[in-house]
mmCIF file of C-alpha atoms and ligand atoms in Angstrom:
data_model
loop_
_atom_site.group_PDB
_atom_site.id
_atom_site.type_symbol
_atom_site.label_atom_id
_atom_site.label_comp_id
_atom_site.label_asym_id
_atom_site.label_seq_id
_atom_site.Cartn_x
_atom_site.Cartn_y
_atom_site.Cartn_z
ATOM 1 C CA MET A 9 119.395 129.666 109.682
ATOM 2 C CA ALA A 10 122.125 128.235 107.486
ATOM 3 C CA ALA A 11 125.617 127.758 108.870
ATOM 4 C CA ASP A 12 126.878 131.061 107.432
ATOM 5 C CA GLY A 13 123.989 132.970 109.015
ATOM 6 C CA ALA A 14 121.952 133.265 105.814
ATOM 7 C CA GLU A 15 118.364 132.097 106.053
ATOM 8 C CA ARG A 16 117.766 128.777 104.328
ATOM 9 C CA GLY A 17 116.163 129.144 100.913
ATOM 10 C CA LEU A 18 113.529 126.937 99.335
ATOM 11 C CA PHE A 19 113.683 123.892 97.129
ATOM 12 C CA ILE A 20 110.715 123.551 94.773
ATOM 13 C CA VAL A 21 110.359 120.710 92.280
ATOM 14 C CA PHE A 22 108.045 120.316 89.303
ATOM 15 C CA GLU A 23 107.030 116.792 88.335
ATOM 16 C CA GLY A 24 104.698 115.371 85.715
ATOM 17 C CA GLY A 25 104.493 113.095 82.732
ATOM 18 C CA GLU A 26 105.539 113.949 79.201
ATOM 19 C CA GLY A 27 103.880 117.069 77.818
ATOM 20 C CA ALA A 28 102.453 118.212 81.153
ATOM 21 C CA GLY A 29 103.830 121.723 80.654
ATOM 22 C CA LYS A 30 106.457 121.629 83.413
ATOM 23 C CA SER A 31 109.071 123.595 81.529
ATOM 24 C CA THR A 32 106.586 126.381 80.810
ATOM 25 C CA GLN A 33 105.394 126.570 84.411
ATOM 26 C CA VAL A 34 108.837 126.403 85.968
ATOM 27 C CA ALA A 35 110.025 129.217 83.683
ATOM 28 C CA LEU A 36 106.976 131.362 84.496
ATOM 29 C CA LEU A 37 107.536 130.921 88.219
ATOM 30 C CA ALA A 38 111.224 131.769 87.852
ATOM 31 C CA GLN A 39 110.358 134.979 85.974
ATOM 32 C CA HIS A 40 107.781 135.927 88.571
ATOM 33 C CA LEU A 41 110.101 135.345 91.523
ATOM 34 C CA ALA A 42 112.993 137.159 89.886
ATOM 35 C CA ALA A 43 110.686 140.117 89.136
ATOM 36 C CA THR A 44 109.718 140.266 92.798
ATOM 37 C CA GLY A 45 113.353 140.376 93.903
ATOM 38 C CA THR A 46 113.867 136.741 94.887
ATOM 39 C CA ALA A 47 117.208 135.081 94.092
ATOM 40 C CA VAL A 48 116.226 132.109 91.923
ATOM 41 C CA VAL A 49 118.129 129.169 90.484
ATOM 42 C CA LEU A 50 116.331 127.405 87.632
ATOM 43 C CA THR A 51 117.599 123.927 86.882
ATOM 44 C CA ARG A 52 116.532 120.498 85.630
ATOM 45 C CA GLU A 53 117.109 116.772 85.861
ATOM 46 C CA PRO A 54 118.756 114.865 84.502
ATOM 47 C CA GLY A 55 121.302 117.660 84.161
ATOM 48 C CA GLY A 56 122.289 120.874 85.856
ATOM 49 C CA THR A 57 126.078 120.363 85.890
ATOM 50 C CA PRO A 58 128.447 119.536 83.007
ATOM 51 C CA THR A 59 128.856 115.957 84.274
ATOM 52 C CA ALA A 60 125.126 115.472 84.800
ATOM 53 C CA GLU A 61 124.383 116.923 81.349
ATOM 54 C CA ALA A 62 126.808 114.378 79.849
ATOM 55 C CA VAL A 63 124.959 111.614 81.702
ATOM 56 C CA ARG A 64 121.690 113.087 80.377
ATOM 57 C CA THR A 65 122.905 112.659 76.812
ATOM 58 C CA LEU A 66 123.722 109.033 77.541
ATOM 59 C CA LEU A 67 120.314 108.444 79.145
ATOM 60 C CA LEU A 68 118.067 110.161 76.637
ATOM 61 C CA ALA A 69 119.698 109.490 73.277
ATOM 62 C CA PRO A 70 117.698 107.039 71.171
ATOM 63 C CA ALA A 71 118.928 103.575 72.173
ATOM 64 C CA THR A 72 121.803 102.078 70.239
ATOM 65 C CA GLU A 73 121.479 99.033 72.482
ATOM 66 C CA PRO A 74 119.005 98.319 75.289
ATOM 67 C CA MET A 75 120.167 99.639 78.680
ATOM 68 C CA SER A 76 119.545 97.463 81.726
ATOM 69 C CA ASP A 77 116.994 98.849 84.169
ATOM 70 C CA TRP A 78 119.470 99.239 87.037
ATOM 71 C CA CYS A 79 122.049 100.847 84.764
ATOM 72 C CA GLU A 80 119.409 103.427 83.878
ATOM 73 C CA ALA A 81 118.355 103.967 87.509
ATOM 74 C CA LEU A 82 121.927 104.345 88.709
ATOM 75 C CA LEU A 83 122.812 106.792 85.934
ATOM 76 C CA PHE A 84 119.853 109.012 86.874
ATOM 77 C CA ALA A 85 121.006 108.809 90.504
ATOM 78 C CA ALA A 86 124.628 109.562 89.577
ATOM 79 C CA ALA A 87 123.598 112.678 87.668
ATOM 80 C CA ARG A 88 121.443 113.698 90.647
ATOM 81 C CA ALA A 89 124.320 113.280 93.113
ATOM 82 C CA ASP A 90 126.470 115.757 91.184
ATOM 83 C CA HIS A 91 123.562 118.151 90.738
ATOM 84 C CA VAL A 92 122.594 118.184 94.421
ATOM 85 C CA ALA A 93 126.170 118.490 95.683
ATOM 86 C CA LYS A 94 127.248 121.273 93.338
ATOM 87 C CA VAL A 95 124.102 123.253 92.568
ATOM 88 C CA ILE A 96 120.977 122.551 94.605
ATOM 89 C CA ALA A 97 122.255 122.134 98.164
ATOM 90 C CA PRO A 98 124.682 125.100 98.071
ATOM 91 C CA ALA A 99 122.011 127.405 96.619
ATOM 92 C CA VAL A 100 119.379 126.422 99.184
ATOM 93 C CA ALA A 101 121.924 126.786 101.983
ATOM 94 C CA THR A 102 122.644 130.351 100.924
ATOM 95 C CA GLY A 103 119.026 131.466 100.882
ATOM 96 C CA GLN A 104 118.156 131.064 97.225
ATOM 97 C CA VAL A 105 114.984 129.562 95.801
ATOM 98 C CA VAL A 106 115.847 126.547 93.654
ATOM 99 C CA LEU A 107 113.302 125.523 91.028
ATOM 100 C CA CYS A 108 114.015 122.117 89.567
ATOM 101 C CA ASP A 109 112.301 120.446 86.607
ATOM 102 C CA ARG A 110 112.084 116.804 87.869
ATOM 103 C CA TYR A 111 113.837 115.174 90.843
ATOM 104 C CA VAL A 112 113.663 111.945 92.875
ATOM 105 C CA ASP A 113 109.963 111.311 92.182
ATOM 106 C CA SER A 114 110.773 110.920 88.483
ATOM 107 C CA SER A 115 113.106 108.050 89.387
ATOM 108 C CA LEU A 116 110.503 106.477 91.662
ATOM 109 C CA ALA A 117 107.815 106.789 88.971
ATOM 110 C CA TYR A 118 109.786 105.944 85.801
ATOM 111 C CA GLN A 119 112.391 103.469 87.097
ATOM 112 C CA GLY A 120 110.260 102.189 89.998
ATOM 113 C CA PHE A 121 106.554 102.141 89.175
ATOM 114 C CA ALA A 122 106.917 102.016 85.365
ATOM 115 C CA ARG A 123 110.087 99.917 84.829
ATOM 116 C CA ALA A 124 109.052 97.819 87.820
ATOM 117 C CA LEU A 125 112.278 98.047 89.815
ATOM 118 C CA PRO A 126 111.470 97.818 93.550
ATOM 119 C CA VAL A 127 110.395 101.359 94.441
ATOM 120 C CA GLU A 128 111.943 101.226 97.924
ATOM 121 C CA GLN A 129 115.324 100.245 96.464
ATOM 122 C CA VAL A 130 115.158 103.098 93.957
ATOM 123 C CA ARG A 131 114.286 105.388 96.860
ATOM 124 C CA THR A 132 117.293 104.180 98.860
ATOM 125 C CA VAL A 133 119.641 104.849 95.946
ATOM 126 C CA SER A 134 118.145 108.320 95.564
ATOM 127 C CA GLN A 135 118.714 108.993 99.249
ATOM 128 C CA TRP A 136 122.408 108.165 98.860
ATOM 129 C CA ALA A 137 122.566 110.476 95.866
ATOM 130 C CA THR A 138 120.821 113.407 97.502
ATOM 131 C CA GLY A 139 122.021 113.069 101.071
ATOM 132 C CA GLY A 140 118.318 112.999 101.945
ATOM 133 C CA LEU A 141 117.461 116.439 100.540
ATOM 134 C CA VAL A 142 113.671 116.549 100.158
ATOM 135 C CA PRO A 143 111.852 119.374 98.322
ATOM 136 C CA ASP A 144 109.897 121.892 100.396
ATOM 137 C CA LEU A 145 107.190 121.693 97.744
ATOM 138 C CA THR A 146 106.563 119.430 94.771
ATOM 139 C CA VAL A 147 104.190 120.721 92.110
ATOM 140 C CA LEU A 148 102.716 117.764 90.257
ATOM 141 C CA LEU A 149 101.249 118.678 86.875
ATOM 142 C CA ASP A 150 98.909 115.821 86.150
ATOM 143 C CA VAL A 151 97.909 115.003 82.604
ATOM 144 C CA ASP A 152 96.490 112.006 80.791
ATOM 145 C CA PRO A 153 99.522 110.525 78.982
ATOM 146 C CA ALA A 154 97.501 110.082 75.782
ATOM 147 C CA LEU A 155 97.155 113.873 75.710
ATOM 148 C CA GLY A 156 100.639 114.678 77.022
ATOM 149 C CA LEU A 157 102.491 112.455 74.583
ATOM 150 C CA ALA A 158 100.541 113.917 71.673
ATOM 151 C CA ARG A 159 101.689 117.438 72.548
ATOM 152 C CA ALA A 160 105.283 116.721 73.557
ATOM 153 C CA ARG A 161 107.059 114.233 71.391
ATOM 154 C CA ASP A 162 110.768 115.087 71.132
ATOM 155 C CA GLY A 163 111.648 111.468 70.519
ATOM 156 C CA ASN A 164 113.830 110.801 73.570
ATOM 157 C CA ARG A 165 114.377 107.252 74.791
ATOM 158 C CA MET A 166 111.897 107.508 77.670
ATOM 159 C CA GLU A 167 109.183 109.144 75.604
ATOM 160 C CA ALA A 168 109.388 106.295 73.125
ATOM 161 C CA GLN A 169 107.990 103.874 75.738
ATOM 162 C CA ALA A 170 104.466 102.499 75.296
ATOM 163 C CA LEU A 171 101.410 104.413 76.498
ATOM 164 C CA GLU A 172 100.958 101.825 79.243
ATOM 165 C CA PHE A 173 104.416 102.706 80.632
ATOM 166 C CA HIS A 174 103.419 106.368 80.839
ATOM 167 C CA GLN A 175 100.149 105.422 82.516
ATOM 168 C CA ARG A 176 102.160 103.670 85.234
ATOM 169 C CA VAL A 177 104.327 106.808 85.575
ATOM 170 C CA ARG A 178 101.205 108.887 86.081
ATOM 171 C CA ALA A 179 99.721 106.502 88.646
ATOM 172 C CA GLY A 180 103.062 106.387 90.480
ATOM 173 C CA LEU A 181 103.358 110.163 90.715
ATOM 174 C CA LEU A 182 99.778 110.478 91.974
ATOM 175 C CA ALA A 183 100.404 107.765 94.576
ATOM 176 C CA LEU A 184 103.516 109.582 95.844
ATOM 177 C CA ALA A 185 101.570 112.839 96.132
ATOM 178 C CA ALA A 186 98.761 111.100 98.009
ATOM 179 C CA GLN A 187 101.253 109.866 100.622
ATOM 180 C CA GLU A 188 102.310 113.422 101.548
ATOM 181 C CA PRO A 189 99.450 115.757 100.606
ATOM 182 C CA ASP A 190 100.899 118.718 102.546
ATOM 183 C CA ARG A 191 104.142 118.711 100.582
ATOM 184 C CA TYR A 192 102.531 118.413 97.146
ATOM 185 C CA LEU A 193 100.434 120.693 94.989
ATOM 186 C CA VAL A 194 98.626 118.521 92.435
ATOM 187 C CA LEU A 195 97.181 120.454 89.517
ATOM 188 C CA ALA A 196 95.276 119.267 86.453
ATOM 189 C CA ALA A 197 97.562 120.291 83.616
ATOM 190 C CA ASP A 198 94.949 120.367 80.845
ATOM 191 C CA ARG A 199 93.890 123.905 81.794
ATOM 192 C CA PRO A 200 95.014 127.354 80.620
ATOM 193 C CA VAL A 201 98.662 128.098 81.409
ATOM 194 C CA PRO A 202 97.950 131.386 83.297
ATOM 195 C CA GLN A 203 95.420 129.649 85.556
ATOM 196 C CA ILE A 204 97.951 127.007 86.570
ATOM 197 C CA ALA A 205 100.700 129.615 86.999
ATOM 198 C CA ASP A 206 98.454 131.575 89.321
ATOM 199 C CA GLN A 207 97.821 128.605 91.594
ATOM 200 C CA VAL A 208 101.523 127.828 91.717
ATOM 201 C CA ARG A 209 102.379 131.432 92.684
ATOM 202 C CA THR A 210 99.789 131.468 95.441
ATOM 203 C CA ARG A 211 101.197 128.308 96.977
ATOM 204 C CA VAL A 212 104.805 129.472 96.693
ATOM 205 C CA ALA A 213 103.953 132.840 98.248
ATOM 206 C CA ALA A 214 102.452 131.008 101.223
ATOM 207 C CA LEU A 215 105.619 128.957 101.549
ATOM 208 C CA GLN A 216 107.829 132.044 101.363
ATOM 209 C CA SER A 217 105.930 133.693 104.173
ATOM 210 C CA ALA A 218 106.059 130.585 106.387
ATOM 211 C CA THR A 219 108.522 130.778 109.254
ATOM 212 C CA PRO A 220 111.829 129.034 108.408
ATOM 213 C CA PRO A 221 111.533 126.241 111.022
ATOM 214 C CA ALA A 222 108.190 125.224 109.510
ATOM 215 C CA ARG A 223 109.793 124.219 106.259
ATOM 216 C CA GLY A 224 112.845 122.461 104.894
ATOM 217 C CA ALA A 225 113.444 118.814 105.495
ATOM 218 C CA THR A 226 116.059 116.150 105.208
ATOM 219 C CA THR A 227 115.524 112.503 105.963
HETATM 220 P P1 LIG B 323 113.061 115.613 79.174
HETATM 221 O O1 LIG B 323 113.259 115.848 77.711
HETATM 222 O O2 LIG B 323 113.694 116.547 80.145
HETATM 223 O O3 LIG B 323 111.531 115.397 79.408
HETATM 224 P P2 LIG B 323 110.476 116.313 80.113
HETATM 225 O O4 LIG B 323 110.423 117.581 79.321
HETATM 226 O O5 LIG B 323 109.238 115.487 80.042
HETATM 227 O O6 LIG B 323 110.952 116.513 81.537
HETATM 228 O O7 LIG B 323 113.541 114.131 79.472
HETATM 229 C C1 LIG B 323 113.659 113.621 80.725
HETATM 230 C C2 LIG B 323 113.183 112.189 80.626
HETATM 231 O O8 LIG B 323 113.847 111.397 81.617
HETATM 232 C C3 LIG B 323 111.704 112.064 80.882
HETATM 233 O O9 LIG B 323 111.162 111.117 79.996
HETATM 234 C C4 LIG B 323 111.642 111.524 82.293
HETATM 235 C C5 LIG B 323 112.908 110.735 82.424
HETATM 236 N N1 LIG B 323 113.443 110.632 83.797
HETATM 237 C C6 LIG B 323 113.501 109.380 84.407
HETATM 238 O O10 LIG B 323 113.093 108.365 83.808
HETATM 239 N N2 LIG B 323 114.021 109.279 85.657
HETATM 240 C C7 LIG B 323 114.501 110.364 86.338
HETATM 241 O O11 LIG B 323 114.973 110.233 87.486
HETATM 242 C C8 LIG B 323 114.442 111.649 85.690
HETATM 243 C C9 LIG B 323 114.955 112.872 86.370
HETATM 244 C C10 LIG B 323 113.900 111.737 84.413
#
């Protein structure tokens, strides 16, 4: 139970490489939950608050000058700190289901595995930013970057990285999921949208019916 007596909600994150179909799936799940009477907050990273959206613009605009790797990692973490403090944590504490398009694993995969910053240091920074808030479930939509990039080019600064960079992102995300198989749902994203949506709903329904002490974690 949360401090005010409301039952704790759920925090569900969608991760994946470029063009994996996260935005579609997160929106479908939000519609489904709302239709079944669940209070849902749909949000994304980087972003989710006015300050974090301003940081997003800085991070994703085509580069006017190269940004140092730690500058990039710290800006993602700064945006996340505002987002968690003002949106995610309060909503979960008051019993809502928060669906977030990307979270800490994106930093570990893009800034850690792909940019080659030490993953454990990126993780530590993320823990400061989030106060240790860990998702109840992370849905990883896995797609071959060659396919994903072909179907999702919007030209942002991260997307413009070489294919090899995106292959490291993919390997990083799969490695993170393999470390905690119970907390991840890994789905091949090159399948029909309704089929994927169905698997996501089934898993979320199971989570919703789990007893509160069995879920929810901070580190
Ligand atoms: P976005 O247009 O939201 O991409 P997508 O639709 O694939 O989620 O851009 C977000 C980009 O920022 C994406 O390339 C992943 C990257 N990113 C990081 O590198 N680190 C992070 O911590 C986060 C949240 C995103």
